[in-house]
Short mmCIF file of C-alpha atoms and ligand atoms in Angstrom, two decimals:
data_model
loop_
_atom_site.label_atom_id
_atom_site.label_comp_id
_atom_site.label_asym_id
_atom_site.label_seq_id
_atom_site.Cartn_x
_atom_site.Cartn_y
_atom_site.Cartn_z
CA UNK P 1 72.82 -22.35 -111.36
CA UNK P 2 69.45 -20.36 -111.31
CA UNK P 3 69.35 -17.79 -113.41
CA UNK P 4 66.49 -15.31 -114.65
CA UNK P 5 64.78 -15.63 -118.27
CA UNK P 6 62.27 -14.46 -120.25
CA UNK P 7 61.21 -17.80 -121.91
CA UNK P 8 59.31 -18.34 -124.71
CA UNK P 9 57.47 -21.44 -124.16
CA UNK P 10 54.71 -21.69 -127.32
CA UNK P 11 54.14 -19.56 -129.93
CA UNK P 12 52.23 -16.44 -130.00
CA UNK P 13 52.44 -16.28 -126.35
CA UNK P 14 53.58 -13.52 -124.34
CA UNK P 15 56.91 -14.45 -122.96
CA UNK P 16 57.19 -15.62 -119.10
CA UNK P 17 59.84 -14.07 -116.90
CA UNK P 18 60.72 -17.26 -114.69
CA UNK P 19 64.01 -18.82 -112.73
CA UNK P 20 65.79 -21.10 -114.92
CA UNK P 21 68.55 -23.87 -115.05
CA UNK P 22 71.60 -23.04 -116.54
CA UNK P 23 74.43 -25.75 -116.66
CA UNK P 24 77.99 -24.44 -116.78
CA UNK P 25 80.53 -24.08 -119.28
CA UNK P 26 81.38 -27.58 -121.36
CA UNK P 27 84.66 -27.50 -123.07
CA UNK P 28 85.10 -24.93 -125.74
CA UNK P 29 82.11 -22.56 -124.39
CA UNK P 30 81.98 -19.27 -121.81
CA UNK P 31 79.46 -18.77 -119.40
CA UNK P 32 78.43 -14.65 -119.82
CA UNK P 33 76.38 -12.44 -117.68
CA UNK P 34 74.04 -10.56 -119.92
CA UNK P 35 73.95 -6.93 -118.90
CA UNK P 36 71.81 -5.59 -121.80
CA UNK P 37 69.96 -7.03 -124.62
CA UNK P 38 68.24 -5.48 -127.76
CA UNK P 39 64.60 -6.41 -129.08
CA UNK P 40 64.70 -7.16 -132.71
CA UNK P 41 62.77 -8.48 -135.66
CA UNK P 42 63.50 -12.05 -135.76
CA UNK P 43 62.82 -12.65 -132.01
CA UNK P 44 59.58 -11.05 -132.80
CA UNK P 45 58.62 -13.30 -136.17
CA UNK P 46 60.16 -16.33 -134.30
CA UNK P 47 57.94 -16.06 -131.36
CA UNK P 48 54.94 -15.39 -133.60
CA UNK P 49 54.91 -19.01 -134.73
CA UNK P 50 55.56 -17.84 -138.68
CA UNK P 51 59.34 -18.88 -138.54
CA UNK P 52 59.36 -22.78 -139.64
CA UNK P 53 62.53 -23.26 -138.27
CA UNK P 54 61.12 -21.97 -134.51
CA UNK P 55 61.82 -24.33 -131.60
CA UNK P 56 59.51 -24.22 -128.47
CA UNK P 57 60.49 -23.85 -125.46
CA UNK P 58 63.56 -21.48 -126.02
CA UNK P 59 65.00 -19.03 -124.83
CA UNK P 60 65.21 -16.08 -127.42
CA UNK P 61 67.05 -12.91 -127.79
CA UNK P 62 70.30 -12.56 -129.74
CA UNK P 63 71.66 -8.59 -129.46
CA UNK P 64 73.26 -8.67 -125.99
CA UNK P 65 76.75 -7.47 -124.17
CA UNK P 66 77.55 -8.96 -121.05
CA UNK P 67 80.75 -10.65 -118.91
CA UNK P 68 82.59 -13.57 -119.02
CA UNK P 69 81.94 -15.23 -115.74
CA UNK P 70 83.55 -18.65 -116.22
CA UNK P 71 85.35 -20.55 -119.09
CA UNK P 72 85.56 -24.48 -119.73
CA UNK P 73 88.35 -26.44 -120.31
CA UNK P 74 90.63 -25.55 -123.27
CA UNK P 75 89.21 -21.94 -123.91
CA UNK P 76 92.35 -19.47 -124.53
CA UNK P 77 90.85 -16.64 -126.05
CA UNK P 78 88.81 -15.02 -123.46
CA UNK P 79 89.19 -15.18 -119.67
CA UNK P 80 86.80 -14.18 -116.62
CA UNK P 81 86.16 -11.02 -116.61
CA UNK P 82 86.31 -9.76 -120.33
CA UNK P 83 83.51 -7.79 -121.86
CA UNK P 84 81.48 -9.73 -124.81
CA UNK P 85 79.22 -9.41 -127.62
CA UNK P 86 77.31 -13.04 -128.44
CA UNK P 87 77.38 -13.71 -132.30
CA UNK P 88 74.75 -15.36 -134.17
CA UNK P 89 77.54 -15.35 -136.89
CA UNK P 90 80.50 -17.12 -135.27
CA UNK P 91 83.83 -16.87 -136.45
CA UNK P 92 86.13 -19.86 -136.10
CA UNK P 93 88.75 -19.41 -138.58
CA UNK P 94 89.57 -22.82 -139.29
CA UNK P 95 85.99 -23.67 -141.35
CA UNK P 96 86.43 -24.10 -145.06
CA UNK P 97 84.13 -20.71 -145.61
CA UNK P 98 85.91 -18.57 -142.84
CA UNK P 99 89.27 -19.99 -144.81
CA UNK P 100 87.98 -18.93 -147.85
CA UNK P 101 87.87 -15.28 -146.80
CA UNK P 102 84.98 -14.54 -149.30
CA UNK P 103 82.32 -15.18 -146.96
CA UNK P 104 80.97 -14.48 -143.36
CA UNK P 105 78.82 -17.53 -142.86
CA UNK P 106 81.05 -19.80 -140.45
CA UNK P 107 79.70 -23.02 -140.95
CA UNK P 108 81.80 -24.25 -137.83
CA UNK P 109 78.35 -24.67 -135.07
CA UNK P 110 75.91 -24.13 -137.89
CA UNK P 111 73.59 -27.17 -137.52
CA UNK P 112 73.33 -27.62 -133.80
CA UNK P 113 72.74 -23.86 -133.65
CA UNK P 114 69.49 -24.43 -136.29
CA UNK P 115 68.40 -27.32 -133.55
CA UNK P 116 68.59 -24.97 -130.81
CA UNK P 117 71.20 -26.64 -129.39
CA UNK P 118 74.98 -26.60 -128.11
CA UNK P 119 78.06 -27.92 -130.27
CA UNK P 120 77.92 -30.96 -128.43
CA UNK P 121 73.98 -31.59 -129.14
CA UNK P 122 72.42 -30.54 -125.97
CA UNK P 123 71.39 -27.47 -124.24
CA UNK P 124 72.68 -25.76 -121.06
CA UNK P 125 68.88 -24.99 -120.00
CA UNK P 126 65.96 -26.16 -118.39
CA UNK P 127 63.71 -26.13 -116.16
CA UNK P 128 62.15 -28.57 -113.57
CA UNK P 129 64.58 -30.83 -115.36
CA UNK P 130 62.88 -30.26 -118.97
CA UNK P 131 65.42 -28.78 -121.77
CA UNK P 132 64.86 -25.87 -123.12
CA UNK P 133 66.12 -24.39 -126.57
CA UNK P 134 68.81 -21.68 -127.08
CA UNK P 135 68.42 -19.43 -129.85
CA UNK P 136 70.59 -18.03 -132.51
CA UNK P 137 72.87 -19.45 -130.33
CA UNK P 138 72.90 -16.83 -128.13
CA UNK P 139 69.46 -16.30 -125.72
CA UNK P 140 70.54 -13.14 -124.57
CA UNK P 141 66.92 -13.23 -123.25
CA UNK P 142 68.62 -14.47 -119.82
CA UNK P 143 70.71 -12.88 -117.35
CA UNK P 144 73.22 -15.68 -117.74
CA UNK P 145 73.97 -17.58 -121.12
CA UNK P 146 76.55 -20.39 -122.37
CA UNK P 147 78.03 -19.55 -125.66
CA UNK P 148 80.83 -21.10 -127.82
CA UNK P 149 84.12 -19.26 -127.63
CA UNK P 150 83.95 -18.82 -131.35
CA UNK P 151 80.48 -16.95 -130.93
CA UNK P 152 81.78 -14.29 -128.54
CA UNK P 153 83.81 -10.89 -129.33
CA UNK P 154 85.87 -9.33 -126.60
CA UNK P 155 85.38 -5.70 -126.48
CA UNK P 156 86.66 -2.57 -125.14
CA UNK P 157 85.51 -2.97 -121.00
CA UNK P 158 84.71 0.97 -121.07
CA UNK P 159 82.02 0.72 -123.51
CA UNK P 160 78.43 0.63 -122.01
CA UNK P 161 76.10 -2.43 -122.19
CA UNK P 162 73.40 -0.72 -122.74
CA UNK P 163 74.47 0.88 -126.23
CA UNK P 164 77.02 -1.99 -127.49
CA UNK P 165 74.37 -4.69 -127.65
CA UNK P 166 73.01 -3.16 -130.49
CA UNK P 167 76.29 -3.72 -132.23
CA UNK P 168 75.34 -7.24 -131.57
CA UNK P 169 72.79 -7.39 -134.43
CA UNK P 170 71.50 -4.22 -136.14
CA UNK P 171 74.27 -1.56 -136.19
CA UNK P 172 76.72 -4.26 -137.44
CA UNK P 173 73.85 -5.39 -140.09
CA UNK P 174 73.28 -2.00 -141.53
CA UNK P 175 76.82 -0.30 -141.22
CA UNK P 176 78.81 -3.50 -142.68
CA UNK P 177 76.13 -3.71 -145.66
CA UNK P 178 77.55 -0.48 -147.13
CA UNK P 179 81.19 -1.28 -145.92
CA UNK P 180 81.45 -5.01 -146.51
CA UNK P 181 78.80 -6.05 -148.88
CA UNK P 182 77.80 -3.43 -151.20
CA UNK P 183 81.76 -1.69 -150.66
CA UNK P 184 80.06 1.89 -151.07
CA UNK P 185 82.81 4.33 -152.50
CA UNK P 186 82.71 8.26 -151.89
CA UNK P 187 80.89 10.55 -154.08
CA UNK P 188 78.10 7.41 -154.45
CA UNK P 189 74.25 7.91 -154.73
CA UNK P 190 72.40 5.37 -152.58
CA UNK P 191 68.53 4.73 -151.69
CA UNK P 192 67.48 2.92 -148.33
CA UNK P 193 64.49 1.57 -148.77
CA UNK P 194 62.88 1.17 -144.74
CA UNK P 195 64.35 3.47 -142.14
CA UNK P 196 63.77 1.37 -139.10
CA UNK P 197 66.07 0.07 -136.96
CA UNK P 198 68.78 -1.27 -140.11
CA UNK P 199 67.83 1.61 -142.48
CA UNK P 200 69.01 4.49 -140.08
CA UNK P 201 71.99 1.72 -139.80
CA UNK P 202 72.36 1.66 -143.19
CA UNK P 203 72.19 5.58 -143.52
CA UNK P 204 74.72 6.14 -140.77
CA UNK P 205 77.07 3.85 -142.85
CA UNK P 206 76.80 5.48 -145.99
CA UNK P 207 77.37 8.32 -144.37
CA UNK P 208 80.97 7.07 -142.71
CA UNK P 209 81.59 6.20 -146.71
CA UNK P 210 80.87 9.09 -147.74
CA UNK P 211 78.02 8.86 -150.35
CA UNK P 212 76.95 12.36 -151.77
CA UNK P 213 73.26 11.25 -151.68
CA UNK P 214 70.86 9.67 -149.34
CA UNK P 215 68.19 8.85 -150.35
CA UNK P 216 65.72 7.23 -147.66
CA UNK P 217 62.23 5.85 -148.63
CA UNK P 218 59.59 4.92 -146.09
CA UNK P 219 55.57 4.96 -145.75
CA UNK P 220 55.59 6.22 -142.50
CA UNK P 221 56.41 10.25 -142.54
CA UNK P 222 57.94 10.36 -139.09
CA UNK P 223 60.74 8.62 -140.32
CA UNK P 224 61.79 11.81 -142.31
CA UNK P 225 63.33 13.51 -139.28
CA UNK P 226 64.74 10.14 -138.34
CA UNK P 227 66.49 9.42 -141.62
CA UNK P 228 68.25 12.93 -141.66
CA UNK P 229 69.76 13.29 -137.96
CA UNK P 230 72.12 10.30 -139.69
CA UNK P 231 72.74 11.69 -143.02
CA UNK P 232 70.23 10.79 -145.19
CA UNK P 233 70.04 13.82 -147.74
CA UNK P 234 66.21 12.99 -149.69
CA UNK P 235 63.35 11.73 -148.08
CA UNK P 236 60.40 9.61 -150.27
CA UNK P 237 57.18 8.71 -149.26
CA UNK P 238 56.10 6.05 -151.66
CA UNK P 239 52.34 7.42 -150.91
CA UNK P 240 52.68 11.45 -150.99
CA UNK P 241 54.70 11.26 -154.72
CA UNK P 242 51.15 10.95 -156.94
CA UNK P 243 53.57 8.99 -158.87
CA UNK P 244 55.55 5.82 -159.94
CA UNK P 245 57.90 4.66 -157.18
CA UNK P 246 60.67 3.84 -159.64
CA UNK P 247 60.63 6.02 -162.27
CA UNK P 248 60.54 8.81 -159.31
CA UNK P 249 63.66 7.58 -157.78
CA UNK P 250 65.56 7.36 -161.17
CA UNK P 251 64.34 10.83 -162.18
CA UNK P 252 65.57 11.84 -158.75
CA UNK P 253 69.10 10.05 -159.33
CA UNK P 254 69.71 12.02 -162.23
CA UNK P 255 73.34 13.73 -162.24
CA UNK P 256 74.85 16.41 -164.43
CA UNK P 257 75.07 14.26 -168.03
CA UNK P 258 73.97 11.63 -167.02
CA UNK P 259 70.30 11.54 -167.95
CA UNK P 260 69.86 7.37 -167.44
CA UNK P 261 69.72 7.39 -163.62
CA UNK P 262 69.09 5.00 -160.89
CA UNK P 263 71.25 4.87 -157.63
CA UNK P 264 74.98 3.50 -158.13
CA UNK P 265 73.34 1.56 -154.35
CA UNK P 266 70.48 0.37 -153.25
CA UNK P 267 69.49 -1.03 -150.05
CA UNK P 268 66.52 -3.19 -148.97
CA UNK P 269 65.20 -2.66 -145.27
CA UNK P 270 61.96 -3.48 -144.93
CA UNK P 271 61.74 -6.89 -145.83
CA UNK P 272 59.08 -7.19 -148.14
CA UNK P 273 59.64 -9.12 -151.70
CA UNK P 274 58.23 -5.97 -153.86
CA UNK P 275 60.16 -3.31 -152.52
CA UNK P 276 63.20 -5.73 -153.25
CA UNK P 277 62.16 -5.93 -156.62
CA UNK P 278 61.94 -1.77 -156.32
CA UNK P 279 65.38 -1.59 -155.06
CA UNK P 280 66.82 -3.33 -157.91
CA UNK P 281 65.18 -1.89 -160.49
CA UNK P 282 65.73 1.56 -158.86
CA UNK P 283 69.52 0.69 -159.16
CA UNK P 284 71.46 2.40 -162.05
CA UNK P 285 71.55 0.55 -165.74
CA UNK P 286 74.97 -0.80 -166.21
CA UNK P 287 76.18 -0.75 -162.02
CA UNK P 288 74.02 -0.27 -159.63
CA UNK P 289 74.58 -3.23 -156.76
CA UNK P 290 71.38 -3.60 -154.78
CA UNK P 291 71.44 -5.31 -151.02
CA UNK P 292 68.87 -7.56 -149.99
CA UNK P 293 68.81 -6.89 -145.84
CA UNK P 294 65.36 -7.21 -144.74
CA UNK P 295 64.56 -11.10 -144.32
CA UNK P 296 61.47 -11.78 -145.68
CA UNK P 297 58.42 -14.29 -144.26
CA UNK P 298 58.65 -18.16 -144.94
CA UNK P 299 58.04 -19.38 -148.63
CA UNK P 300 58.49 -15.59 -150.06
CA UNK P 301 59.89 -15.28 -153.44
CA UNK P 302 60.89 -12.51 -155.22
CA UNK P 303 60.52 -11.66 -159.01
CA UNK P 304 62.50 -9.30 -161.64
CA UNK P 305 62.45 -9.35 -165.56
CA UNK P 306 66.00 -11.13 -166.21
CA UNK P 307 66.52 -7.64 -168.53
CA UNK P 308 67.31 -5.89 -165.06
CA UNK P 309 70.05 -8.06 -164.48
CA UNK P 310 71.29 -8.64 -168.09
CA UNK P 311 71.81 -4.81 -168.29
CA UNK P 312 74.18 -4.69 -165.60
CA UNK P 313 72.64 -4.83 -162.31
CA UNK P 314 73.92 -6.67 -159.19
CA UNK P 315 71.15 -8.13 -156.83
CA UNK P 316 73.27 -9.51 -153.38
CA UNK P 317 71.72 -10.03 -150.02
CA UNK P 318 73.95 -10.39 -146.76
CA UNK P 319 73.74 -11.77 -143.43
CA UNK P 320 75.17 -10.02 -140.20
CA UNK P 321 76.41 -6.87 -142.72
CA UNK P 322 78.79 -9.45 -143.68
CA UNK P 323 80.62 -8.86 -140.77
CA UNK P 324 83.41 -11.27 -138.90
CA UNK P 325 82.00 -11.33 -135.96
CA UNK P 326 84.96 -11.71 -133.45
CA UNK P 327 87.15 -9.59 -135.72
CA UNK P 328 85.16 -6.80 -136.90
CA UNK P 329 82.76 -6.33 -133.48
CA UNK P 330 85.46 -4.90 -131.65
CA UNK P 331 86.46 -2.59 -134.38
CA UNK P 332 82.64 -1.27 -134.44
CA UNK P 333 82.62 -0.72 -130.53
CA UNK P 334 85.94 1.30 -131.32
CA UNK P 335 84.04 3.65 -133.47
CA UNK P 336 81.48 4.26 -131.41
CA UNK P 337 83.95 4.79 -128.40
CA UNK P 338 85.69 7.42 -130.58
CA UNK P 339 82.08 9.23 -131.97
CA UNK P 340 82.31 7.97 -135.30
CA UNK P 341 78.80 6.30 -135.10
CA UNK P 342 76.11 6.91 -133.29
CA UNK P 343 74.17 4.58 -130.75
CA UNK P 344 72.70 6.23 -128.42
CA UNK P 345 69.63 8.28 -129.94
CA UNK P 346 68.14 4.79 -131.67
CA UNK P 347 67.89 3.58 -128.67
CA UNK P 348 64.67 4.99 -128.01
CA UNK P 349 63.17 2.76 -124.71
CA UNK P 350 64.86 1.06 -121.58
CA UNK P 351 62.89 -1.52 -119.98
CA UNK P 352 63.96 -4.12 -117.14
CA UNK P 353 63.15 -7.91 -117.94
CA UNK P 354 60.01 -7.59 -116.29
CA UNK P 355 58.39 -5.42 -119.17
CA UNK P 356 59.46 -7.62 -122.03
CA UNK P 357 56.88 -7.69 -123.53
CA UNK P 358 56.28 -4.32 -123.85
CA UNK P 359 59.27 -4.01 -126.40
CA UNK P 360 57.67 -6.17 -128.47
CA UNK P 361 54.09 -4.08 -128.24
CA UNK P 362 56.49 -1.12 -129.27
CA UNK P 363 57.84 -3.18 -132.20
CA UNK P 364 54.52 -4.17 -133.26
CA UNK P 365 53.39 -0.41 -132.81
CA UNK P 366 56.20 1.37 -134.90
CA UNK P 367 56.98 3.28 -131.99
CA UNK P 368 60.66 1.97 -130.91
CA UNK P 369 63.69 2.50 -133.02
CA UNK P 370 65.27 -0.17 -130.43
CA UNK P 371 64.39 -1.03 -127.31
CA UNK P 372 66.93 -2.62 -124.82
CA UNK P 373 66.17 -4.61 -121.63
CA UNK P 374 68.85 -3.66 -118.74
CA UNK P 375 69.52 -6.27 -116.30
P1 NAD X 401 61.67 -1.94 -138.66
O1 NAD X 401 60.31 -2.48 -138.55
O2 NAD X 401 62.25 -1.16 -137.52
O3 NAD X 401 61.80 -1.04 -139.96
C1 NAD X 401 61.18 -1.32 -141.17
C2 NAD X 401 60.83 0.02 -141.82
O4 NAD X 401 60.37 -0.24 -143.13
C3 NAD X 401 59.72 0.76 -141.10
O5 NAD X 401 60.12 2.11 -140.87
C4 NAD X 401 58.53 0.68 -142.05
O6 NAD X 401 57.71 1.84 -141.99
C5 NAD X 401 59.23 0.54 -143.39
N1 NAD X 401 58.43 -0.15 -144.41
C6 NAD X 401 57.83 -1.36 -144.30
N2 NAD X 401 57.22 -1.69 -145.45
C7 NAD X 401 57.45 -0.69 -146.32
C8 NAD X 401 57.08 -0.43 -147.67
N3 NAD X 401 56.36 -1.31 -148.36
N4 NAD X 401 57.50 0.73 -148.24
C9 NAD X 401 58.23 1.62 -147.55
N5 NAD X 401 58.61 1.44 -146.26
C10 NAD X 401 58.22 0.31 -145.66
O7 NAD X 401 62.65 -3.19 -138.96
P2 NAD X 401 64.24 -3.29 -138.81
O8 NAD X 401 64.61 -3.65 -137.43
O9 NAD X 401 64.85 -2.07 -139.40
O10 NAD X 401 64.53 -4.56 -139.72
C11 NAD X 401 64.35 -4.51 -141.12
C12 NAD X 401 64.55 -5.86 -141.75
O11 NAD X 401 65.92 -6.26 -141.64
C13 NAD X 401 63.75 -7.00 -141.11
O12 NAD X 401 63.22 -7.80 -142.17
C14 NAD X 401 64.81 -7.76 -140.33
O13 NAD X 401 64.45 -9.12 -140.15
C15 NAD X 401 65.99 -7.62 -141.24
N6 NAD X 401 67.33 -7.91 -140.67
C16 NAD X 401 68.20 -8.58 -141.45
C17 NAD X 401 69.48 -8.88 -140.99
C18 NAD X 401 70.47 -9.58 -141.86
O14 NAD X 401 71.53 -9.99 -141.37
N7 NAD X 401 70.21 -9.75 -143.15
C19 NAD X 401 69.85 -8.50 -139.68
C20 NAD X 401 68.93 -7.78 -138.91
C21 NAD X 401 67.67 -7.49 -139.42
C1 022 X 402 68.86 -10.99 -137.35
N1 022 X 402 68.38 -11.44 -138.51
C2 022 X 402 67.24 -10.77 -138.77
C3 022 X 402 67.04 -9.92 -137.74
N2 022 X 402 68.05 -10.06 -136.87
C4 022 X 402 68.96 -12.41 -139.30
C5 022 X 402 68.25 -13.57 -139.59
C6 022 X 402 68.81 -14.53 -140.41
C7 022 X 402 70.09 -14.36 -140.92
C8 022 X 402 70.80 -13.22 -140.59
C9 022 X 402 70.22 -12.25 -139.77
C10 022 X 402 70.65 -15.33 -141.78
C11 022 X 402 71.03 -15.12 -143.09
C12 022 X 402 71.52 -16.32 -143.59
C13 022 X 402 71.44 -17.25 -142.58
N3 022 X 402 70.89 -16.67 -141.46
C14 022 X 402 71.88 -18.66 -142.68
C15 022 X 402 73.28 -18.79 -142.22
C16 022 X 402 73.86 -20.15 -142.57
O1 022 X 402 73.12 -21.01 -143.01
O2 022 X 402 75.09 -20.29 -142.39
C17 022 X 402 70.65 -17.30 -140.25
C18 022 X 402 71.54 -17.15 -139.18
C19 022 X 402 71.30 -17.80 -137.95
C20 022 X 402 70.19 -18.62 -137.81
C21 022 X 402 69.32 -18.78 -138.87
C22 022 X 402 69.55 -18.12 -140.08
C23 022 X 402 69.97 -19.34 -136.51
O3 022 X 402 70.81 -19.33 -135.65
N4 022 X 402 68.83 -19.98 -136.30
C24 022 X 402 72.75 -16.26 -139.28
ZN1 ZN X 403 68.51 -9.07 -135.13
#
């Protein structure tokens, strides 16, 4: 069938809105009308050319919501109709890591979906007969996609496209790093560290858990007002202090008798190796658990004295909030169905396929919390 794309066809290229070729379902996958997709980070670094692992042509995008239009042989867990989130962490439950229940990182699809490609080694588009790549395994960048059946999560049909698909990628990522990585208890002190698009994620999650402060630390002062319509209690600016960023944030963390301080959690959000090294060391001597969330640029390292970790301190890192994807999705959409998170003010521009690009000169501007393309 023809469907409509925004394709990505070389690097650091706008992308084209063209027709495509989309094959139908093989066994195993669902073909899904995508009725919204989000704009997010790693579309963005992919289709600058810096991601090593970025295939060209393909067809990006990877926060969508949409309807199952068709099914192939053998699938039994959606049907025609149902309303889906893709997953670029697909759950399988058969895989030795989703058996092992400690981890979220199904390794079920996980090397064709690296190439770009279906389970079965080739892709579902192309054009004038040449394949293109999917992406993530998703390309929600497309009014129509094929996806696995493990790499979709049916969701409540009353919830609307155009908020959901943002469960698809950043509200899962910053709401399941407090719930399912870092396990934030009540009563905790926490510091954010980047309020974009995960932070305010991250803040509305700490929130849900409780945490008696929020702390939230960005360079750019409009994100003060943004950090505190989700909860976040403190705001930093690393450049108006006059002072030490860690020692300012330990002072800060201080509480009643306990005059060591540092946050019991710490969250990075930006992305960028030294303010990982910040979070950790901002963490609290004997406890603190820091989150690595932002994903930094190829061949970055980061660095710590080993004394940060040999006096108690917990550096993780987690991919997709480490969230099951077709278990835990619908359980998200749920709470934002029944108002216990928030969607709708982050998503700050609508644009139809046409204008693209434009979310990604609003990315590359600061000025979008999210946007989302409508279809
Ligand atoms: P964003 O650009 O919307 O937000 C980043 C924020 O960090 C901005 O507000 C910026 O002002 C701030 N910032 C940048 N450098 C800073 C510094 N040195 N000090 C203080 N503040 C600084 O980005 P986003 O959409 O929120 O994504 C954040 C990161 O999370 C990205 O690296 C993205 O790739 C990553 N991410 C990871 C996962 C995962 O599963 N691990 C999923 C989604 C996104
Ligand atoms: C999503 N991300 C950043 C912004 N939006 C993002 C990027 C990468 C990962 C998670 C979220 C990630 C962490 C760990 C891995 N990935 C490896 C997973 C594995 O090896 O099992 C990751 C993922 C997908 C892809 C590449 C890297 C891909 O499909 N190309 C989950
Ligand atoms: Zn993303």
């Amino acid at each position: 069938m023809d469907v409509r794309a925004a394709v990505a066809f070389e690097a650091a290229k706008p992308l084209e809105i063209t027709t495509v070729q989309l094959d139908g379902p093989k066994p195993g996958e669902v073909l899904v009308e995508i009725k919204a997709t989000g704009i997010c980070h790693t579309d963005d670094f992919t289709l600058s050319g810096a991601d090593p692992e970025g295939l060209f042509p393909a067809i990006l995008g990877h926060e969508g919501a949409g309807v199952v239009v068709d099914v192939g042989a053998g699938v039994t867990s959606v049907k025609r109709g149902d309303h889906v989130i893709p997953l670029y962490t697909p759950e399988c439950r058969e895989c030795p890591s989703c058996l092992s229940r400690k981890t979220n990182l199904c390794t079920a699809i996980r090397a064709t979906q690296g190439q770009g490609v279906m389970p079965d080694g080739t892709s579902r588009f192309s054009i004038g007969g040449d394949k293109i790549h999917h992406y993530m395994g998703c390309s929600t960048f497309a009014n129509f996609t094929v996806l696995p059946e493990i790499a979709v999560a049916k969701v409540d049909p009353n919830a609307p496209f155009d908020k959901i698909c943002y469960i698809g990628c950043g509200v899962t990522t910053g709401i399941g790093a407090v719930i399912n990585t870092a396990k934030v208890e009540a009563g905790s002190t926490a510091i954010v560290f980047g309020l974009g698009g995960i932070g305010l994620n991250v803040i509305q999650g700490l929130r849900l858990a409780s945490a008696d402060m929020i702390i939230g630390v960005d360079l750019n002062p409009t994100k003060k007002a943004w950090g505190e319509r989700f909860g976040m209690t403190h705001f930093v600016n690393p450049s108006e202090i006059g002072a030490e960023l860690v020692p300012y944030l330990v002072n800060l963390t201080k509480r009643g008798a306990d005059s060591i301080g540092g946050a019991d959690y710490t969250f990075d959000c930006t992305g960028n190796v030294k303010m990982m090294r910040q979070a950790l060391e901002a963490s609290h001597r004997g406890w603190g658990k820091s989150v690595v969330i932002g994903v930094a640029g190829a061949g970055q390292e980061v660095a710590t004295r080993p004394f940060q970790l040999v006096t108690g301190r917990t550096w993780m890192g987690t991919a997709f909030g480490g969230a099951r994807g077709r278990t835990d999705v619908p359980k998200i959409v749920e709470w934002y169905m029944a108002g216990k998170i928030e969607i709708d003010p982050m998503i700050t521009h609508r644009l139809p396929l046409a204008d693209i690009n434009r979310g990604f000169e609003l990315m590359h501007a600061g000025e979008s919390i999210r946007s989302v393309v409508v279809y």
